[in-house]
Short mmCIF file of C-alpha atoms in Angstrom, two decimals:
data_model
loop_
_atom_site.label_atom_id
_atom_site.label_comp_id
_atom_site.label_asym_id
_atom_site.label_seq_id
_atom_site.Cartn_x
_atom_site.Cartn_y
_atom_site.Cartn_z
CA UNK A 1 29.57 162.60 30.14
CA UNK A 2 32.46 162.66 27.70
CA UNK A 3 34.72 164.95 29.71
CA UNK A 4 34.76 162.34 32.48
CA UNK A 5 36.07 159.72 30.10
CA UNK A 6 39.75 160.38 30.75
CA UNK A 7 39.29 160.51 34.52
CA UNK A 8 37.47 157.18 34.27
CA UNK A 9 40.24 155.63 32.16
CA UNK A 10 42.99 156.91 34.43
CA UNK A 11 41.10 155.80 37.56
CA UNK A 12 40.69 152.30 36.19
CA UNK A 13 44.38 152.21 35.26
CA UNK A 14 45.30 153.20 38.81
CA UNK A 15 43.09 150.48 40.24
CA UNK A 16 44.77 147.85 38.09
CA UNK A 17 48.24 149.14 39.04
CA UNK A 18 47.31 149.11 42.72
CA UNK A 19 45.92 145.57 42.53
CA UNK A 20 49.11 144.37 40.89
CA UNK A 21 51.23 145.90 43.58
CA UNK A 22 48.94 144.56 46.35
CA UNK A 23 48.56 141.01 45.08
CA UNK A 24 51.65 140.52 42.92
CA UNK A 25 50.23 137.33 41.40
CA UNK A 26 48.63 138.18 38.05
CA UNK A 27 46.05 135.40 38.19
CA UNK A 28 44.90 136.70 41.55
CA UNK A 29 44.62 140.20 40.07
CA UNK A 30 42.47 138.81 37.25
CA UNK A 31 40.17 137.21 39.84
CA UNK A 32 39.94 140.43 41.84
CA UNK A 33 39.04 142.43 38.74
CA UNK A 34 36.32 139.93 37.89
CA UNK A 35 34.98 140.04 41.44
CA UNK A 36 34.93 143.85 41.39
CA UNK A 37 33.06 143.69 38.11
CA UNK A 38 30.59 141.21 39.58
CA UNK A 39 29.84 143.55 42.49
CA UNK A 40 29.31 146.41 40.07
CA UNK A 41 27.14 144.32 37.74
CA UNK A 42 24.65 143.23 40.38
CA UNK A 43 24.00 146.92 41.11
CA UNK A 44 24.20 148.29 37.59
CA UNK A 45 21.49 146.02 36.23
CA UNK A 46 18.78 147.78 38.29
CA UNK A 47 19.89 151.19 37.11
CA UNK A 48 19.93 149.94 33.54
CA UNK A 49 16.48 148.40 33.70
CA UNK A 50 15.11 151.57 35.27
CA UNK A 51 16.56 153.81 32.59
CA UNK A 52 16.32 151.68 29.48
CA UNK A 53 12.56 150.98 29.40
CA UNK A 54 12.92 147.69 27.56
CA UNK A 55 10.45 144.86 27.61
CA UNK A 56 11.21 141.43 28.89
CA UNK A 57 13.74 139.56 26.79
CA UNK A 58 12.25 136.44 25.31
CA UNK A 59 15.51 134.57 24.80
CA UNK A 60 19.19 134.60 25.54
CA UNK A 61 19.69 135.94 22.04
CA UNK A 62 17.60 138.99 22.90
CA UNK A 63 19.50 139.45 26.13
CA UNK A 64 22.84 139.44 24.36
CA UNK A 65 21.60 142.04 21.89
CA UNK A 66 20.35 144.28 24.68
CA UNK A 67 23.67 144.05 26.51
CA UNK A 68 25.62 144.87 23.38
CA UNK A 69 23.43 147.57 21.91
CA UNK A 70 21.91 149.27 24.92
CA UNK A 71 23.74 148.49 28.14
CA UNK A 72 27.30 148.92 26.94
CA UNK A 73 26.60 152.23 25.17
CA UNK A 74 24.80 153.52 28.24
CA UNK A 75 27.61 152.80 30.65
CA UNK A 76 30.77 152.71 28.58
CA UNK A 77 29.79 154.85 25.64
CA UNK A 78 30.78 152.12 23.18
CA UNK A 79 28.68 149.76 21.18
CA UNK A 80 29.46 146.10 20.67
CA UNK A 81 28.44 143.45 18.18
CA UNK A 82 27.12 140.02 19.01
CA UNK A 83 28.69 137.27 16.96
CA UNK A 84 29.76 133.64 16.82
CA UNK A 85 26.62 132.03 18.12
CA UNK A 86 26.92 128.38 19.05
CA UNK A 87 24.46 126.02 17.27
CA UNK A 88 22.35 125.54 20.41
CA UNK A 89 22.13 129.32 20.95
CA UNK A 90 23.63 129.20 24.44
CA UNK A 91 26.99 130.69 23.69
CA UNK A 92 27.96 133.88 21.90
CA UNK A 93 30.63 136.57 21.69
CA UNK A 94 30.47 140.25 22.46
CA UNK A 95 32.91 141.98 20.11
CA UNK A 96 34.22 145.47 20.88
CA UNK A 97 36.58 147.40 18.64
CA UNK A 98 36.96 150.28 21.01
CA UNK A 99 37.33 150.12 24.77
CA UNK A 100 37.64 153.27 26.90
CA UNK A 101 38.99 151.25 29.84
CA UNK A 102 42.12 150.52 27.88
CA UNK A 103 42.86 153.90 26.28
CA UNK A 104 46.60 154.77 26.34
CA UNK A 105 47.42 151.38 27.86
CA UNK A 106 50.45 149.45 26.72
CA UNK A 107 50.85 146.13 28.47
CA UNK A 108 54.47 145.38 29.45
CA UNK A 109 55.91 141.91 28.85
CA UNK A 110 55.86 140.88 32.50
CA UNK A 111 52.07 141.35 32.66
CA UNK A 112 51.20 139.41 29.55
CA UNK A 113 48.88 137.12 31.56
CA UNK A 114 46.92 140.10 32.84
CA UNK A 115 43.32 140.34 31.65
CA UNK A 116 43.21 144.09 31.82
CA UNK A 117 39.48 144.40 31.05
CA UNK A 118 38.38 141.56 33.28
CA UNK A 119 36.12 143.88 35.20
CA UNK A 120 33.78 143.80 32.19
CA UNK A 121 33.52 140.02 32.35
CA UNK A 122 32.44 140.35 35.98
CA UNK A 123 29.93 143.10 35.23
CA UNK A 124 28.18 140.97 32.61
CA UNK A 125 28.15 137.93 34.89
CA UNK A 126 26.80 139.90 37.85
CA UNK A 127 24.17 141.74 35.86
CA UNK A 128 22.82 138.61 34.20
CA UNK A 129 22.77 136.71 37.47
CA UNK A 130 20.38 139.27 38.89
CA UNK A 131 17.96 138.49 36.06
CA UNK A 132 18.23 134.79 36.75
CA UNK A 133 20.74 133.84 34.08
CA UNK A 134 23.86 132.12 35.21
CA UNK A 135 26.64 132.72 32.71
CA UNK A 136 30.33 132.23 32.34
CA UNK A 137 32.36 135.00 30.70
CA UNK A 138 35.89 134.80 29.42
CA UNK A 139 38.06 136.86 27.12
CA UNK A 140 39.12 135.26 23.86
CA UNK A 141 40.63 138.31 22.15
CA UNK A 142 42.40 141.30 23.61
CA UNK A 143 43.68 144.28 21.65
CA UNK A 144 46.30 144.96 24.32
CA UNK A 145 47.84 141.64 23.37
CA UNK A 146 47.92 142.37 19.66
CA UNK A 147 44.54 141.00 18.58
CA UNK A 148 42.34 143.17 16.37
CA UNK A 149 39.37 143.43 18.74
CA UNK A 150 38.15 142.67 22.26
CA UNK A 151 36.03 139.52 22.26
CA UNK A 152 34.16 138.38 25.37
CA UNK A 153 32.70 134.91 25.15
CA UNK A 154 29.46 134.50 27.13
CA UNK A 155 28.12 131.03 27.85
CA UNK A 156 24.69 130.52 29.33
CA UNK A 157 24.88 127.79 31.96
CA UNK A 158 21.46 127.93 33.52
CA UNK A 159 18.32 129.91 33.14
CA UNK A 160 16.62 129.78 36.48
CA UNK A 161 12.92 130.32 37.00
CA UNK A 162 11.79 133.34 38.92
CA UNK A 163 12.14 132.70 42.63
CA UNK A 164 9.77 134.42 44.98
CA UNK A 165 10.90 135.05 48.52
CA UNK A 166 7.72 133.68 50.11
CA UNK A 167 5.11 131.13 49.22
CA UNK A 168 1.81 132.31 47.77
CA UNK A 169 -0.43 129.86 49.54
CA UNK A 170 0.20 131.04 53.11
CA UNK B 1 72.36 163.53 2.61
CA UNK B 2 70.39 166.27 4.27
CA UNK B 3 67.68 164.78 6.42
CA UNK B 4 65.80 167.54 8.16
CA UNK B 5 65.31 166.24 11.69
CA UNK B 6 68.42 164.40 12.82
CA UNK B 7 67.68 163.75 16.44
CA UNK B 8 64.87 163.96 18.99
CA UNK B 9 65.48 164.04 22.72
CA UNK B 10 63.23 164.19 25.76
CA UNK B 11 64.83 165.27 29.02
CA UNK B 12 63.04 165.05 32.33
CA UNK B 13 62.60 167.69 35.02
CA UNK B 14 65.77 166.63 36.86
CA UNK B 15 67.68 166.74 33.59
CA UNK B 16 67.44 162.95 33.45
CA UNK B 17 67.36 161.48 29.92
CA UNK B 18 63.95 160.05 29.07
CA UNK B 19 64.44 159.36 25.41
CA UNK B 20 67.09 160.06 22.83
CA UNK B 21 66.70 158.90 19.28
CA UNK B 22 68.78 159.51 16.27
CA UNK B 23 66.65 159.43 13.12
CA UNK B 24 69.70 158.68 11.01
CA UNK B 25 71.38 155.30 11.54
CA UNK B 26 74.44 156.63 13.31
CA UNK B 27 77.73 155.10 14.35
CA UNK B 28 78.80 155.08 18.01
CA UNK B 29 80.87 158.23 17.56
CA UNK B 30 77.95 160.14 16.15
CA UNK B 31 75.81 158.99 19.03
CA UNK B 32 78.15 160.42 21.62
CA UNK B 33 78.30 163.67 19.69
CA UNK B 34 74.51 163.86 19.69
CA UNK B 35 74.42 163.21 23.43
CA UNK B 36 76.94 165.99 23.92
CA UNK B 37 75.01 168.48 21.81
CA UNK B 38 71.78 167.70 23.64
CA UNK B 39 73.57 168.12 26.96
CA UNK B 40 74.84 171.55 25.93
CA UNK B 41 71.36 172.40 24.74
CA UNK B 42 70.12 171.97 28.32
CA UNK B 43 72.34 174.87 29.42
CA UNK B 44 70.99 176.97 26.58
CA UNK B 45 67.46 176.10 27.72
CA UNK B 46 68.17 177.36 31.24
CA UNK B 47 69.61 180.58 29.85
CA UNK B 48 66.60 181.18 27.66
CA UNK B 49 64.26 180.48 30.53
CA UNK B 50 66.02 182.98 32.76
CA UNK B 51 65.89 185.61 30.03
CA UNK B 52 62.25 185.02 29.26
CA UNK B 53 60.97 185.05 32.79
CA UNK B 54 61.26 188.79 33.02
CA UNK B 55 58.22 190.75 34.21
CA UNK B 56 55.47 190.78 31.65
CA UNK B 57 56.99 188.06 29.42
CA UNK B 58 54.62 185.36 28.32
CA UNK B 59 55.47 181.84 29.40
CA UNK B 60 55.68 180.07 26.08
CA UNK B 61 56.60 176.46 25.72
CA UNK B 62 58.43 176.96 22.46
CA UNK B 63 61.95 178.26 23.02
CA UNK B 64 62.95 178.58 19.40
CA UNK B 65 66.46 178.20 18.08
CA UNK B 66 68.71 177.53 21.05
CA UNK B 67 72.02 177.69 19.26
CA UNK B 68 73.53 176.68 15.93
CA UNK B 69 76.51 174.32 15.86
CA UNK B 70 78.67 173.70 12.77
CA UNK B 71 76.44 170.93 11.45
CA UNK B 72 73.14 171.29 13.23
CA UNK B 73 70.63 173.72 14.57
CA UNK B 74 69.15 173.02 17.96
CA UNK B 75 65.55 173.83 18.83
CA UNK B 76 64.03 173.59 22.27
CA UNK B 77 60.59 173.23 23.86
CA UNK B 78 59.88 173.35 27.57
CA UNK B 79 56.66 171.92 28.99
CA UNK B 80 55.17 173.32 32.18
CA UNK B 81 56.28 170.21 34.04
CA UNK B 82 59.86 171.02 33.01
CA UNK B 83 60.17 168.26 30.46
CA UNK B 84 62.39 169.47 27.65
CA UNK B 85 62.05 168.40 24.05
CA UNK B 86 65.17 169.02 21.99
CA UNK B 87 65.23 168.77 18.22
CA UNK B 88 68.37 168.71 16.12
CA UNK B 89 67.99 169.74 12.50
CA UNK B 90 70.58 169.75 9.77
CA UNK B 91 68.54 171.68 7.27
CA UNK B 92 70.52 174.51 5.76
CA UNK B 93 67.55 176.19 4.13
CA UNK B 94 65.74 178.88 6.15
CA UNK B 95 63.65 176.98 8.66
CA UNK B 96 60.05 177.91 9.28
CA UNK B 97 59.34 178.27 12.96
CA UNK B 98 55.74 177.11 12.54
CA UNK B 99 56.84 173.80 11.04
CA UNK B 100 59.20 173.11 13.92
CA UNK B 101 56.57 174.24 16.41
CA UNK B 102 54.03 171.87 14.91
CA UNK B 103 56.39 168.93 15.25
CA UNK B 104 57.21 169.88 18.84
CA UNK B 105 53.54 170.17 19.75
CA UNK B 106 52.83 166.73 18.33
CA UNK B 107 55.77 165.29 20.20
CA UNK B 108 54.43 166.86 23.38
CA UNK B 109 51.05 165.31 22.73
CA UNK B 110 52.66 161.92 22.11
CA UNK B 111 54.57 162.23 25.37
CA UNK B 112 51.35 163.01 27.26
CA UNK B 113 49.56 160.00 25.76
CA UNK B 114 52.47 157.74 26.62
CA UNK B 115 52.62 158.91 30.22
CA UNK B 116 48.87 158.28 30.55
CA UNK B 117 49.65 154.57 30.29
CA UNK B 118 49.11 153.20 33.82
CA UNK B 119 52.20 151.06 33.42
CA UNK B 120 54.46 153.98 32.55
CA UNK B 121 57.16 154.72 35.09
CA UNK B 122 58.11 158.36 35.48
CA UNK B 123 61.77 159.21 35.46
CA UNK B 124 62.79 156.06 33.63
CA UNK B 125 63.67 156.05 29.94
CA UNK B 126 60.79 155.35 27.58
CA UNK B 127 61.13 151.94 25.94
CA UNK B 128 57.71 151.52 24.38
CA UNK B 129 57.65 150.35 20.74
CA UNK B 130 54.43 152.25 20.17
CA UNK B 131 56.20 155.47 21.17
CA UNK B 132 59.03 154.72 18.73
CA UNK B 133 56.65 154.07 15.85
CA UNK B 134 54.52 157.15 16.45
CA UNK B 135 57.57 159.34 16.88
CA UNK B 136 58.83 158.18 13.48
CA UNK B 137 55.48 159.13 11.95
CA UNK B 138 55.62 162.60 13.47
CA UNK B 139 59.16 163.17 12.30
CA UNK B 140 58.24 162.02 8.81
CA UNK B 141 55.79 164.89 8.61
CA UNK B 142 58.53 167.49 8.78
CA UNK B 143 59.22 168.70 5.26
CA UNK B 144 62.49 167.41 3.89
CA UNK B 145 64.89 169.96 2.49
CA UNK B 146 63.99 170.60 -1.13
CA UNK B 147 60.38 169.56 -0.67
CA UNK B 148 57.78 172.12 -1.66
CA UNK B 149 56.79 174.31 1.26
CA UNK B 150 53.11 173.61 0.70
CA UNK B 151 53.60 169.92 1.46
CA UNK B 152 52.94 170.09 5.19
CA UNK B 153 49.47 168.91 6.17
CA UNK B 154 48.33 169.07 9.78
#
């Protein structure tokens, strides 16, 4: 697994470069990265649930812990901490001190609005949507911009009940 | 004041300057002189390369002492992508090849990390502040003249 890490980092870097040259507008690139992440997340969640053998999460708090301590290490090889819970337990932060996506990266001045790791925000949103949690993810800290960690703020908007595709009483 | 490493230069495969840094705050005159010495060093590099590429010679990156000028000694290192790293030293004491080689290897490694940045543009001079800072750290590791020889830690 580890020897693929550099190929993975360089591939992601190329994707970001290509998006910038295709779209030119940085905000649009941020949206594209998030959308890519979303498409990955809706597929990754099944693989994760198949491999991780965890029981049902009883609360959003549990979910956040599972994402930080099991999902991220499985896919990205890094562990994150959950912090900064809001009083009503619907909002929290995923804090990473190490991010393989951004190894070797130095963000030039002209791209200071770029959310380089936005694909992760999309992955979390997509994955949680598939388990009936609608969330909003945004970056509040970014080491590429001089902060001391990567902090992704996750806000739970709606927890939908399980929807079955057909009615039982037919 | 004797400083050890005076100047570090990276030259690209088309002999285009990628980075030239004087470790000593130099005046404009000095700067031109350094440019000139590095330029001459490129010829010495080509010579050495031609000599070395005889049958059965190993293709080493480290080229060793290229030539001594009145004030400095010039050391060269050629990567397999034809990027040249030139080091100017003004140390009069006998210089240990391994120490210079260690510095050159670290500089090579720094160059590789910097070019792995997806926003790096090949062929253009390196302007990254991170590169500057890390280069200073590497140069600081080279033992100053008069320092005890056992002071170099890898």
